[in-house]
mmCIF file of C-alpha atoms in Angstrom:
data_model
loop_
_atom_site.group_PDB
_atom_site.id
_atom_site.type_symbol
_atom_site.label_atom_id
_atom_site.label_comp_id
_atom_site.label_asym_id
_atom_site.label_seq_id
_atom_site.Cartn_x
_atom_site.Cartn_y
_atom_site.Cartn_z
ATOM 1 C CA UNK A 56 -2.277 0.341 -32.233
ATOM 2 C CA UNK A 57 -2.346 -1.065 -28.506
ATOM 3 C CA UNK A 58 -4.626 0.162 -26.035
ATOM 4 C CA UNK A 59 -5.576 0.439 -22.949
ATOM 5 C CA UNK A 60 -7.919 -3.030 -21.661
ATOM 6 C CA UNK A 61 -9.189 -2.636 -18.107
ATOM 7 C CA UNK A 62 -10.156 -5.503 -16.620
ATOM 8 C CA UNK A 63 -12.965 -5.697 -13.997
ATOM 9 C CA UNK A 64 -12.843 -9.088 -12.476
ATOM 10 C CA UNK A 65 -12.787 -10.083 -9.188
ATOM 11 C CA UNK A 66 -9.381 -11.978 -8.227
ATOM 12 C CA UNK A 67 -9.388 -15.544 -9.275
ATOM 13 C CA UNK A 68 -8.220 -17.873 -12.495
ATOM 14 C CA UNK A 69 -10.327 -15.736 -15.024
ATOM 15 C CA UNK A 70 -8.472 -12.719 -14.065
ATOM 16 C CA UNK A 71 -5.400 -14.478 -14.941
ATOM 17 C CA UNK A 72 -6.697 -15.467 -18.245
ATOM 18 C CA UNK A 73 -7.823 -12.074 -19.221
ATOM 19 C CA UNK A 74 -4.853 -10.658 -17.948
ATOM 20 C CA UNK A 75 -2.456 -13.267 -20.460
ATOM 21 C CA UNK A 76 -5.533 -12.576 -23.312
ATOM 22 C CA UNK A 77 -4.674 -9.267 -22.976
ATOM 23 C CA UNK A 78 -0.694 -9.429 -22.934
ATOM 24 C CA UNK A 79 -0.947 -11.436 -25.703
ATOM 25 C CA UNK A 80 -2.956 -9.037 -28.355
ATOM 26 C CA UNK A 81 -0.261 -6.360 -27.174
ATOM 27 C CA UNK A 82 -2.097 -4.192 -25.181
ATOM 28 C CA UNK A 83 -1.950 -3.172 -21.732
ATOM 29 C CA UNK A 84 -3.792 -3.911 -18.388
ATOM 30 C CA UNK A 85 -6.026 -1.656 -16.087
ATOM 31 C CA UNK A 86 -6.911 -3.543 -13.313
ATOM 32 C CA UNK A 87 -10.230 -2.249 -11.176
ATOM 33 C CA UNK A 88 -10.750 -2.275 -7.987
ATOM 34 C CA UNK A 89 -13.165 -4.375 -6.946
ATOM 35 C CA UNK A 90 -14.201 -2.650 -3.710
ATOM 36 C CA UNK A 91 -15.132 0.475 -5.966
ATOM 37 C CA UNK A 92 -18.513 1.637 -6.437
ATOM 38 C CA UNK A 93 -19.673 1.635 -10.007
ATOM 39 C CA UNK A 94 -19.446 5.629 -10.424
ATOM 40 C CA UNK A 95 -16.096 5.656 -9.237
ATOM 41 C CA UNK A 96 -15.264 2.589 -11.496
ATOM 42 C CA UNK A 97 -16.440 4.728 -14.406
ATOM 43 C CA UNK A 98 -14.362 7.791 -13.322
ATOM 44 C CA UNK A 99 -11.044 5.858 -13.378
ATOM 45 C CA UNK A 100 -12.342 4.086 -17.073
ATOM 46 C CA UNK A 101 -12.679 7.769 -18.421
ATOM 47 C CA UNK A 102 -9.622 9.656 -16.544
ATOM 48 C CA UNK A 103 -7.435 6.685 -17.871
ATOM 49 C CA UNK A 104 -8.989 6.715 -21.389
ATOM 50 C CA UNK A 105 -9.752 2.865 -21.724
ATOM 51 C CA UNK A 106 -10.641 1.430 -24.946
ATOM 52 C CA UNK A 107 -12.099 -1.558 -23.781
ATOM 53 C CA UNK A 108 -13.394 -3.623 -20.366
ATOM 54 C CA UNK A 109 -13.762 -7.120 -19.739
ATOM 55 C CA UNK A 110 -16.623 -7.921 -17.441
ATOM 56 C CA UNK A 111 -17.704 -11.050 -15.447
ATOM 57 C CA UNK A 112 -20.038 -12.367 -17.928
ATOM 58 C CA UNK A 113 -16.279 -12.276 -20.421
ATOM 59 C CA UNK A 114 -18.090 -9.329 -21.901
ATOM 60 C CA UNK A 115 -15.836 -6.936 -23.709
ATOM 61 C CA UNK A 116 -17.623 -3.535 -23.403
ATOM 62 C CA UNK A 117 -16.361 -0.838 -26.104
ATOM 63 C CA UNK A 118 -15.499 2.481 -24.947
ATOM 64 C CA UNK A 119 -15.368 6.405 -26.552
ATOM 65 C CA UNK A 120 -12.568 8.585 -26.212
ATOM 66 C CA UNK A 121 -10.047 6.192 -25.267
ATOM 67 C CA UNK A 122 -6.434 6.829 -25.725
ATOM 68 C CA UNK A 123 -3.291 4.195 -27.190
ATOM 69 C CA UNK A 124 -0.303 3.065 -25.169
ATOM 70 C CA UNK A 125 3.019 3.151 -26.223
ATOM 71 C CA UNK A 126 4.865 0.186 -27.312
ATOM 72 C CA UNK A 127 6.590 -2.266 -24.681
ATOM 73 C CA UNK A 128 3.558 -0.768 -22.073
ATOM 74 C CA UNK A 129 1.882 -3.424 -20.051
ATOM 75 C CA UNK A 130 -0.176 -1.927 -17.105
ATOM 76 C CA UNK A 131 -1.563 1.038 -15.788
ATOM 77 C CA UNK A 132 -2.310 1.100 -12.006
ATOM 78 C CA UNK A 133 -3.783 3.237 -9.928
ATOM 79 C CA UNK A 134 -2.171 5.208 -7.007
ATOM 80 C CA UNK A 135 -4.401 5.117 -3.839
ATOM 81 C CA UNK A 136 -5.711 8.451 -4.104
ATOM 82 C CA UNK A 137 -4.775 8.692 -0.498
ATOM 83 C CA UNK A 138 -4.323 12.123 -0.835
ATOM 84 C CA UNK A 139 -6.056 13.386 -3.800
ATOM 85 C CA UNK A 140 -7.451 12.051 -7.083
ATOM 86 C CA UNK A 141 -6.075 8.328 -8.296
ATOM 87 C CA UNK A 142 -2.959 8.936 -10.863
ATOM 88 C CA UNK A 143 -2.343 6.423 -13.574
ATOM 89 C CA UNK A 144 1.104 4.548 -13.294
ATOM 90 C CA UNK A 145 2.171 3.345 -16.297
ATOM 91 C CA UNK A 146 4.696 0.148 -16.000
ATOM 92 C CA UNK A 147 6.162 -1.334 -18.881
ATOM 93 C CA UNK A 148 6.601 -4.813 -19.175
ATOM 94 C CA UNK A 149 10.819 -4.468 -18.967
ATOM 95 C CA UNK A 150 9.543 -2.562 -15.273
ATOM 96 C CA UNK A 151 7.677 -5.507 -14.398
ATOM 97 C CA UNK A 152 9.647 -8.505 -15.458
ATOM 98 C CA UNK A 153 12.785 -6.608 -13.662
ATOM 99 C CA UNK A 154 10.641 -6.595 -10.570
ATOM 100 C CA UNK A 155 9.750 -9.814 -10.436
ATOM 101 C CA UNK A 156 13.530 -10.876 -10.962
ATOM 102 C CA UNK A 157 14.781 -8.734 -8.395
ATOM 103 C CA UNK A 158 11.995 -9.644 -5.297
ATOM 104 C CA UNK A 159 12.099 -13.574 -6.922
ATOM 105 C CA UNK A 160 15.919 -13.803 -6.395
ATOM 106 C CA UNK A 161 15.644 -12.030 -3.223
ATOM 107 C CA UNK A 162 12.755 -14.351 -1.808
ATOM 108 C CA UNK A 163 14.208 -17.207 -3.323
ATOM 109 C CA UNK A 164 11.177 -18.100 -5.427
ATOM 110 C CA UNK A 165 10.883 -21.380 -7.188
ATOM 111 C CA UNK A 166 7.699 -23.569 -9.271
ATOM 112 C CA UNK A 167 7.517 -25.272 -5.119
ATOM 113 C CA UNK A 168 5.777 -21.977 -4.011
ATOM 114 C CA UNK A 169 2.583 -21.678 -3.264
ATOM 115 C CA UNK A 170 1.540 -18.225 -3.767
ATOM 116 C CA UNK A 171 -1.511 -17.214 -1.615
ATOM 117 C CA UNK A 172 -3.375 -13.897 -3.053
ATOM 118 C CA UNK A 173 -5.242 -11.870 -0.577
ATOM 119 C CA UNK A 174 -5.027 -8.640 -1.944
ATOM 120 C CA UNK A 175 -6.926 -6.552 -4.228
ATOM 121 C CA UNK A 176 -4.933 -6.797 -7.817
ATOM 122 C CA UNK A 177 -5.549 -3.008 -8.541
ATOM 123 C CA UNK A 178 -2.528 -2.458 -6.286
ATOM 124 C CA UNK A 179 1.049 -3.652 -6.901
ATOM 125 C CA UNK A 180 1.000 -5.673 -3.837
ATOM 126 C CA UNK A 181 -1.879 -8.079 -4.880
ATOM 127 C CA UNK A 182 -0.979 -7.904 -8.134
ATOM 128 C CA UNK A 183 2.897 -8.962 -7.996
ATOM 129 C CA UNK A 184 1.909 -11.719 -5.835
ATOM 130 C CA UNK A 185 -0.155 -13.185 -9.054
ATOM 131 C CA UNK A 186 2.499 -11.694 -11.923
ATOM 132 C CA UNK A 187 5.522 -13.974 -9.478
ATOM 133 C CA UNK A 188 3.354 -17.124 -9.575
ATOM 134 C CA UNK A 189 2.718 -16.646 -13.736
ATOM 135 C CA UNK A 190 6.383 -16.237 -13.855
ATOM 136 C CA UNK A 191 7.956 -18.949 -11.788
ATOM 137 C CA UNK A 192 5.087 -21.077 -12.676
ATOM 138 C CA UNK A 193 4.259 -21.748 -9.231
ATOM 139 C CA UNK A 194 0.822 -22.719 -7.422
ATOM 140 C CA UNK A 195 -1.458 -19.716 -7.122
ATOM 141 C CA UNK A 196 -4.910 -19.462 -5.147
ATOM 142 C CA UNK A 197 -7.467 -17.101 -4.352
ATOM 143 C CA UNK A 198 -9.539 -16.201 -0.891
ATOM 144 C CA UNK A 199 -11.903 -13.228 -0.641
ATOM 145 C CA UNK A 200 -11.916 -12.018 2.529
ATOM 146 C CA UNK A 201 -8.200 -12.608 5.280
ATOM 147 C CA UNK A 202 -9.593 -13.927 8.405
ATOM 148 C CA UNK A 203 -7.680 -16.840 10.117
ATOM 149 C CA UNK A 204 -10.615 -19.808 9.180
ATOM 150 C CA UNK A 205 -9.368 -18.924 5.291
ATOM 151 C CA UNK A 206 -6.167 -18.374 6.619
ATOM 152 C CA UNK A 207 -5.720 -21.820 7.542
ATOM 153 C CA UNK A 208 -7.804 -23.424 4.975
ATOM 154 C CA UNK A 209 -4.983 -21.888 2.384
ATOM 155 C CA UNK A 210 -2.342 -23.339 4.590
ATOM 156 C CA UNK A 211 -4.050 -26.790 4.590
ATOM 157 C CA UNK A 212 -3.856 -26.767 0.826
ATOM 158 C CA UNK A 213 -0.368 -26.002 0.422
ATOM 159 C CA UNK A 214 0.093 -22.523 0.628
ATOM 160 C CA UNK A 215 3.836 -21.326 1.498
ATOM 161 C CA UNK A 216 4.032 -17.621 0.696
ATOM 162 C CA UNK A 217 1.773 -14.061 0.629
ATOM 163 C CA UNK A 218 1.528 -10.678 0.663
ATOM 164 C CA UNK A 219 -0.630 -8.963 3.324
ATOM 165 C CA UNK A 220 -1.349 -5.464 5.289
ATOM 166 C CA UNK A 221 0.111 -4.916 8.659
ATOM 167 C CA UNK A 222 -3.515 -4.744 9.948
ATOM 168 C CA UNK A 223 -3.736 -8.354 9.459
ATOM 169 C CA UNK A 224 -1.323 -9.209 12.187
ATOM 170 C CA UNK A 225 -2.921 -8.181 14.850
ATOM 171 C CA UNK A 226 -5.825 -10.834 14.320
ATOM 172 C CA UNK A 227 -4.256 -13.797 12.756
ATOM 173 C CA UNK A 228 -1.530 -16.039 12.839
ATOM 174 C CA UNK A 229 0.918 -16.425 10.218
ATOM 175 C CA UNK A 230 3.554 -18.151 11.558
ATOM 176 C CA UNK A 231 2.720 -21.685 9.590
ATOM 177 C CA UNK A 232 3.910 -19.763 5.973
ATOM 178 C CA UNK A 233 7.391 -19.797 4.687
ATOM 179 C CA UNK A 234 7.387 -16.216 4.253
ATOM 180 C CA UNK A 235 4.720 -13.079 4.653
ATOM 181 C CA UNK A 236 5.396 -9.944 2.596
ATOM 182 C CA UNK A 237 4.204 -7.026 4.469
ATOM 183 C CA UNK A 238 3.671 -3.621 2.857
ATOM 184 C CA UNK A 239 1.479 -0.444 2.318
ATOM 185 C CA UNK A 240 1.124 0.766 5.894
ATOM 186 C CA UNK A 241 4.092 0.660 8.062
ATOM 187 C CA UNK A 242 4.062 -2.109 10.730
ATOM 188 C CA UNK A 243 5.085 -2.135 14.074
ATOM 189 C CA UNK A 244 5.950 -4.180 17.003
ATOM 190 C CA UNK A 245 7.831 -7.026 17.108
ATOM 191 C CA UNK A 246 7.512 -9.827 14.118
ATOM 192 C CA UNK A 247 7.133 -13.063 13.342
ATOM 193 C CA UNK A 248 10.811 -13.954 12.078
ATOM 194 C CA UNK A 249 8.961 -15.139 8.573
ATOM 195 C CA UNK A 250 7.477 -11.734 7.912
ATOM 196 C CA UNK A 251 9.181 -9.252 5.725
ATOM 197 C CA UNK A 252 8.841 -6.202 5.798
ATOM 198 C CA UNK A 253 8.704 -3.793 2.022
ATOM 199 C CA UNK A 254 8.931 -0.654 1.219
ATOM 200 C CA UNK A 255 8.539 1.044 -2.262
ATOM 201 C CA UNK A 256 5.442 2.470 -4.263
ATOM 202 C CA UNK A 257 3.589 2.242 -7.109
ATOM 203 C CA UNK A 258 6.104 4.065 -9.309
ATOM 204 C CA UNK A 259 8.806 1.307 -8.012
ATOM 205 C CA UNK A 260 6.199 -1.753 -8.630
ATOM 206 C CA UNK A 261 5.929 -2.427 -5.424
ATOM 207 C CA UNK A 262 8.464 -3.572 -2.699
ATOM 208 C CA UNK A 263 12.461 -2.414 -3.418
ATOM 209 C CA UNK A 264 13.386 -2.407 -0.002
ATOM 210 C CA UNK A 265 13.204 -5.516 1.956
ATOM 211 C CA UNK A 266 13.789 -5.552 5.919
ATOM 212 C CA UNK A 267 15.299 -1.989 5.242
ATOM 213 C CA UNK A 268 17.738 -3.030 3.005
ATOM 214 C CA UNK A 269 17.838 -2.235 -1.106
ATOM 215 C CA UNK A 270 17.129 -5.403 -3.220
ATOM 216 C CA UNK A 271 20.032 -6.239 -5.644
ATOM 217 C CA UNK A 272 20.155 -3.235 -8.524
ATOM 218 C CA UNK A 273 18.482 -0.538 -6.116
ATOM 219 C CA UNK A 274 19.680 2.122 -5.316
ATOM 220 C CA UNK A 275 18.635 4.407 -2.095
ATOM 221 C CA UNK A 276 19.875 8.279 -1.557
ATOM 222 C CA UNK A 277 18.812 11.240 1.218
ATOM 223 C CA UNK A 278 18.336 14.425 -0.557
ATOM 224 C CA UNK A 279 19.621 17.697 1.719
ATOM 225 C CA UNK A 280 16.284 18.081 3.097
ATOM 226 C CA UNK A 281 15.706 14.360 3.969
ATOM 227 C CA UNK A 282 13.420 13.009 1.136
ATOM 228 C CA UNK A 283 14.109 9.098 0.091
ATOM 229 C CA UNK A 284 15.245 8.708 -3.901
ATOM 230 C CA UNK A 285 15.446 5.614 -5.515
ATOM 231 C CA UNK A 286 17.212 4.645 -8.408
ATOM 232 C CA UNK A 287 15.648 0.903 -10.371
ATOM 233 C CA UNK A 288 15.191 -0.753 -12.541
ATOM 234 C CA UNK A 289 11.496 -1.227 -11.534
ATOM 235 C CA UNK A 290 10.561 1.988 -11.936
ATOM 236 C CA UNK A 291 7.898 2.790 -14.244
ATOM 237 C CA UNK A 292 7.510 4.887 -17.556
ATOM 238 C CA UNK A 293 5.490 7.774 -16.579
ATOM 239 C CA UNK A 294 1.807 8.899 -15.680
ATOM 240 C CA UNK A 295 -1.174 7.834 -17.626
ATOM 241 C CA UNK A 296 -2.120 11.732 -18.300
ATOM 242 C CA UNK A 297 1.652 12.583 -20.314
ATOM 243 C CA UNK A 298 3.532 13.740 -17.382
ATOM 244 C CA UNK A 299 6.800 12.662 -16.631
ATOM 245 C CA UNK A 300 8.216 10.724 -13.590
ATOM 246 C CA UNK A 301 9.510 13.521 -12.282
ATOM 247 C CA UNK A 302 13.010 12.256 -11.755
ATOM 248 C CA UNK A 303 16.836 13.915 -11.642
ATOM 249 C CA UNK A 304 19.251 11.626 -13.667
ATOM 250 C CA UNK A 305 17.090 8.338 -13.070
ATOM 251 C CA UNK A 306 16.857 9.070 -9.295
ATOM 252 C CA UNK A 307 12.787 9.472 -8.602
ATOM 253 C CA UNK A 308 11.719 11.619 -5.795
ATOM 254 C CA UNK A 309 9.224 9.220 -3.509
ATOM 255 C CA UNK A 310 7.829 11.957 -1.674
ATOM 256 C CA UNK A 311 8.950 9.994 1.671
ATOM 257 C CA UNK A 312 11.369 11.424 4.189
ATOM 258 C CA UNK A 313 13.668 9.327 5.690
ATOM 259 C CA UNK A 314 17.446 8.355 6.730
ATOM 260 C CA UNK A 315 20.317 5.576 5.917
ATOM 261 C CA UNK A 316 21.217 4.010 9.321
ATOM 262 C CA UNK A 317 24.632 1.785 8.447
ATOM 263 C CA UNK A 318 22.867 0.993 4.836
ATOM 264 C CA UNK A 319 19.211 0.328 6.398
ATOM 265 C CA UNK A 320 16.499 2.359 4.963
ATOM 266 C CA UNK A 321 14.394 4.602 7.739
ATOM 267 C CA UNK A 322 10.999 5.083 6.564
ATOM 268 C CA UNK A 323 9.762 7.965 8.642
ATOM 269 C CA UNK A 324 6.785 9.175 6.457
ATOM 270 C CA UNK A 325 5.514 11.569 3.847
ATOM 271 C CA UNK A 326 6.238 14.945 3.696
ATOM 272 C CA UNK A 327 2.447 16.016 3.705
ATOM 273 C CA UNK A 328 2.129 13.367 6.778
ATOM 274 C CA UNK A 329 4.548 15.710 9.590
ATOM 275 C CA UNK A 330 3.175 17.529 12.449
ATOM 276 C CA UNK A 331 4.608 21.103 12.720
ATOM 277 C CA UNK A 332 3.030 21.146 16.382
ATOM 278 C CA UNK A 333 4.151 24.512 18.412
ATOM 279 C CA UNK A 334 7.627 24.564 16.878
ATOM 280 C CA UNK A 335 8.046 20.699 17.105
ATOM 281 C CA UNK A 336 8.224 18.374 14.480
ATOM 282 C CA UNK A 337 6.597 15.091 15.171
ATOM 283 C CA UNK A 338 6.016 11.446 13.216
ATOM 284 C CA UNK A 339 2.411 10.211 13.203
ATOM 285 C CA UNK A 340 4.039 6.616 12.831
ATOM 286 C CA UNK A 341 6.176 6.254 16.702
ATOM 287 C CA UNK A 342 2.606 8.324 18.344
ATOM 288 C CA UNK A 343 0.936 5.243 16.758
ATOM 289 C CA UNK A 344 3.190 2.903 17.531
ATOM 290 C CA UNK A 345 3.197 3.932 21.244
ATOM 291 C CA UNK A 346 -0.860 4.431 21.727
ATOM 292 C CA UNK A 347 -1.399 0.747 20.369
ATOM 293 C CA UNK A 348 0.526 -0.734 23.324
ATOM 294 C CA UNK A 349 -2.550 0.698 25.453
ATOM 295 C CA UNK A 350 -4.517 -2.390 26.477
ATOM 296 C CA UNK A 351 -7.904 -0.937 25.896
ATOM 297 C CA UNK A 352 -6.900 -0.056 21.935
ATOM 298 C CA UNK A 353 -7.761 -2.099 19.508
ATOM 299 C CA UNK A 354 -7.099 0.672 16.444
ATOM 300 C CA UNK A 355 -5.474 3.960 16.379
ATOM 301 C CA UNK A 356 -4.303 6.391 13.795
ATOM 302 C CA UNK A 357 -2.644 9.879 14.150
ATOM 303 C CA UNK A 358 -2.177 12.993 12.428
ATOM 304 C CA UNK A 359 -2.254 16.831 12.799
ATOM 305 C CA UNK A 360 -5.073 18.954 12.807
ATOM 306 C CA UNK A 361 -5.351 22.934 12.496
ATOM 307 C CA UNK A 362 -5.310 24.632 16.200
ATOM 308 C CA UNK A 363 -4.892 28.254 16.849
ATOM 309 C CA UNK A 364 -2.579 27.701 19.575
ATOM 310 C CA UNK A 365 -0.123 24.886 18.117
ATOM 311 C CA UNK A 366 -0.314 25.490 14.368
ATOM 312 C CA UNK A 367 -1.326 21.777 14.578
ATOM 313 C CA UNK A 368 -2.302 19.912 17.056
ATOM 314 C CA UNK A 369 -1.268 16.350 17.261
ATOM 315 C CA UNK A 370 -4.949 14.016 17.482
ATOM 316 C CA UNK A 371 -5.402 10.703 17.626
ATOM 317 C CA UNK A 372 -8.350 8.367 16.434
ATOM 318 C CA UNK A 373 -8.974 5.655 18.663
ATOM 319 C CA UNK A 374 -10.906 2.649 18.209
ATOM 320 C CA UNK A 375 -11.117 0.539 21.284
ATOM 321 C CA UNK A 376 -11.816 -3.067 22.350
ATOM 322 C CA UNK A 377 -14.818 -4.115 23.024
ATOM 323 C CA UNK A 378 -14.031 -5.241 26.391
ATOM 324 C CA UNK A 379 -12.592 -1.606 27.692
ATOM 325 C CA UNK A 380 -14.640 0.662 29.498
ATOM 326 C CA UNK A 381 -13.447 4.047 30.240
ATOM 327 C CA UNK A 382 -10.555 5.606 28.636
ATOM 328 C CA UNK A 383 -9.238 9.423 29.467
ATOM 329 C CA UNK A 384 -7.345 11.560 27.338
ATOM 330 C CA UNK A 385 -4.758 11.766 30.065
ATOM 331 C CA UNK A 386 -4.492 7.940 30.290
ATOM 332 C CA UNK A 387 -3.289 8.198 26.500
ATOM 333 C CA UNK A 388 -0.762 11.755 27.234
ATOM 334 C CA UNK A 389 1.139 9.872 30.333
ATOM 335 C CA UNK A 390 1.173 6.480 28.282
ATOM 336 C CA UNK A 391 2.660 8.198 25.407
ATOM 337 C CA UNK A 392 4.938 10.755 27.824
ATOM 338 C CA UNK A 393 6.411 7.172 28.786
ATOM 339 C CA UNK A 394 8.190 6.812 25.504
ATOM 340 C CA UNK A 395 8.087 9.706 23.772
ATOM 341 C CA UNK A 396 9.138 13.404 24.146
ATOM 342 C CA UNK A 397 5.666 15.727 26.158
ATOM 343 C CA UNK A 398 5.376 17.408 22.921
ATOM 344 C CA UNK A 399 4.551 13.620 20.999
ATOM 345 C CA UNK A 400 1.106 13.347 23.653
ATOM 346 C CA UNK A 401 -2.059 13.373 21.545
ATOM 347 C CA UNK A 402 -3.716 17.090 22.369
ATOM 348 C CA UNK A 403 -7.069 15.691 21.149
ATOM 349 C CA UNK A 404 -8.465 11.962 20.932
ATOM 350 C CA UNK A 405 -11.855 10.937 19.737
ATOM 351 C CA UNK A 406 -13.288 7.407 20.176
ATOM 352 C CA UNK A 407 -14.466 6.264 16.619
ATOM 353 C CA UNK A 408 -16.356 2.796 15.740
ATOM 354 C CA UNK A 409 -13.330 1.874 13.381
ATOM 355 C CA UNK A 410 -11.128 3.412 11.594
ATOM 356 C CA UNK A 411 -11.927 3.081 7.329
ATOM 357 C CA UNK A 412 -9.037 1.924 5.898
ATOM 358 C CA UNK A 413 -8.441 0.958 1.404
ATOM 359 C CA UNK A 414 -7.055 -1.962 0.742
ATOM 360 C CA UNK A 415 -3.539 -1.395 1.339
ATOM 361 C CA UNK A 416 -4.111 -0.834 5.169
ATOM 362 C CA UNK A 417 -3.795 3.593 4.846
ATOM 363 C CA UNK A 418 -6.665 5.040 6.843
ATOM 364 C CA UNK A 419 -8.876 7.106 5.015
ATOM 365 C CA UNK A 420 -8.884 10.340 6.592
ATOM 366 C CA UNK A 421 -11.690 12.372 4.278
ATOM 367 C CA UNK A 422 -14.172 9.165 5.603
ATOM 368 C CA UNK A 423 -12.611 9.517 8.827
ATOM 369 C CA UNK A 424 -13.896 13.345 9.560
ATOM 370 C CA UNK A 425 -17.484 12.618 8.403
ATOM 371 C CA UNK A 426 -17.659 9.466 11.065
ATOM 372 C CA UNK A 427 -19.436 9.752 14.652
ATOM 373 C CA UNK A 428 -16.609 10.680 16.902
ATOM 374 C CA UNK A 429 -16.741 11.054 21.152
ATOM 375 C CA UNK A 430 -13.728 13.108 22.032
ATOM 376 C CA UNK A 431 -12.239 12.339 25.347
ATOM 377 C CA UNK A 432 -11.590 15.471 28.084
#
């Protein structure tokens, strides 16, 4: 019977082991999330129905009511609960291996790399980076925290490639790698030339779409009312609770709206993400694209809120640098009425001390209404 190993490690060379130990025996991987707090560690071990963890001390902790895998399963990976409760992505290992084939061939990967692994390895970003290393049997190495002292100190050892969050650009430099994968949160501005950009999801196993275009075997379609569906062979097997992936003749509906532009992908969103704001519809991603440009912002995020007059009103979070002073909430409306239609200006900004973010770079927005906020008149 195979079942369901979780492994809570932090990232490193034991992971790896555990993660081959388990592979081996024929059972699948839960990887935990390291940044968790024990009770909502133990949540995700009992919603997922895990037989078994491994531990730091190399512990193997038994577990009640656990529940089997299927055959040819290999991992089960949480979503980021963004917007709701964590679900359980199953992958199988035909998913996997066909993703690391796809993204190797398109990045060219070889035993030369040197894969450096920032990321948390609950998420398919982290994760892949470590699973394309086992598999091309290249150099792999660890840092805990991404500032640009560890930065460098990876570079000074060798390392050529990795996988980061757009967040991370704004405070180091990068240009010294061979290539940067970039994913979760969308980025903006203009790029290093070695930085690619990804899109996909946990269902997909990560990036399918690189610099807007489709890797080789993917397949992108618009439905009628503008929702991105992807066709892979990456995509995974179904939930962890039984349900099915929810797709129409192998196409899966992402739950992202979007457009082709002469074959290049358009990421404009989610669904649950656009501001209906007085009969306009409006993307949080080009308001927060504009407001960073303001010198005195260091961090922004945007979204709608409920408003009696507008239906929603279109607020922005600011975080600012520490050497601004003053900032008025008609400094931000002109500076985005530059760019962007009068109906795109933020009705309502608040000044925050940051903005809480998980790992993949997606602000946090149930932490983000309990914070201090100053809201600017």
């Amino acid at each position: 019977m195979r079942e369901l190993i979780a492994i809570d490690l932090p990232p490193g060379p034991d992971f790896v082991v555990a993660l081959n130990e388990i592979w081996n025996d024929g059972d699948a991987v839960l990887p935990i999330d390291q940044r968790l707090p024990r009770v909502a560690r133990q949540e995700l071990l009992n919603q997922f129905k895990v037989k078994e963890v491994i531990t730091s001390d190399n512990a193997r902790l038994h577990l009640e009511n656990s529940q089997p895998v299927e055959d040819g399963d290999a991992l089960v990976i949480a979503t980021s609960g963004s917007t709701g409760a964590p679900k359980g992505v199953v992958h199988t290992h035909e998913s996997i291996n066909n993703a690391i084939q796809i993204t190797g061939t398109r990045l060219k990967c070889t035993s030369d790399d040197h894969w450096l692994a920032c990321l948390s390895l609950a998420h398919v970003g982290g994760l892949s980076v470590v699973l394309r290393a086992m598999s091309y049997k290249s150099t792999l190495s660890f840092v805990d925290q991404i500032d640009q002292d560890s930065i460098d100190a990876a570079l000074n050892s060798g390392a050529t490639m990795t996988s980061l969050v757009p967040t991370v650009l704004q405070s180091a430099d990068l240009r010294q790698f061979r290539t940067v994968l970039i994913g979760g949160a969308q980025a903006s501005g203009v790029l290093p030339p070695n930085v690619v950009t990804t899109y996909g999801l946990t269902e997909t196993m990560g990036g399918v779409v690189y610099n807007e275009e489709p890797l080789d075997q993917v397949e992108i379609r618009i439905s009628a009312d503008t929702e991105i569906q992807i066709k892979s062979p990456t995509l995974f097997r179904c939930y962890r609770d039984g349900t099915d992936a929810q797709m129409n003749s192998g196409w899966f509906n992402t739950g992202d709206l979007g457009e082709l532009v002469d074959g290049k992908l358009k990421v404009h969103g989610r669904k649950d993400e656009l501001i209906n704001t007085g009969g306009y519809k409006v993307w949080p991603s080009s308001i927060t694209a504009v407001i960073r440009t303001i010198n005195q912002v260091s961090d922004v995020v945007v979204a709608g809120t409920p408003d009696d007059k507008w239906g929603s009103a279109v607020t922005a979070w600011i975080v600012l640098k520490k050497s601004a002073t003053t900032l008025k909430l008609d400094d931000v409306r002109q500076h985005v009425k530059m760019t962007l239609p009068d109906y795109c200006a933020p009705q309502k900004v608040y000044l925050v001390a940051e903005i809480p973010r998980s790992p993949l770079g997606k602000a946090k927005f149930f932490e983000l209404n309990k914070m201090v906020t100053t809201q600017l008149s």
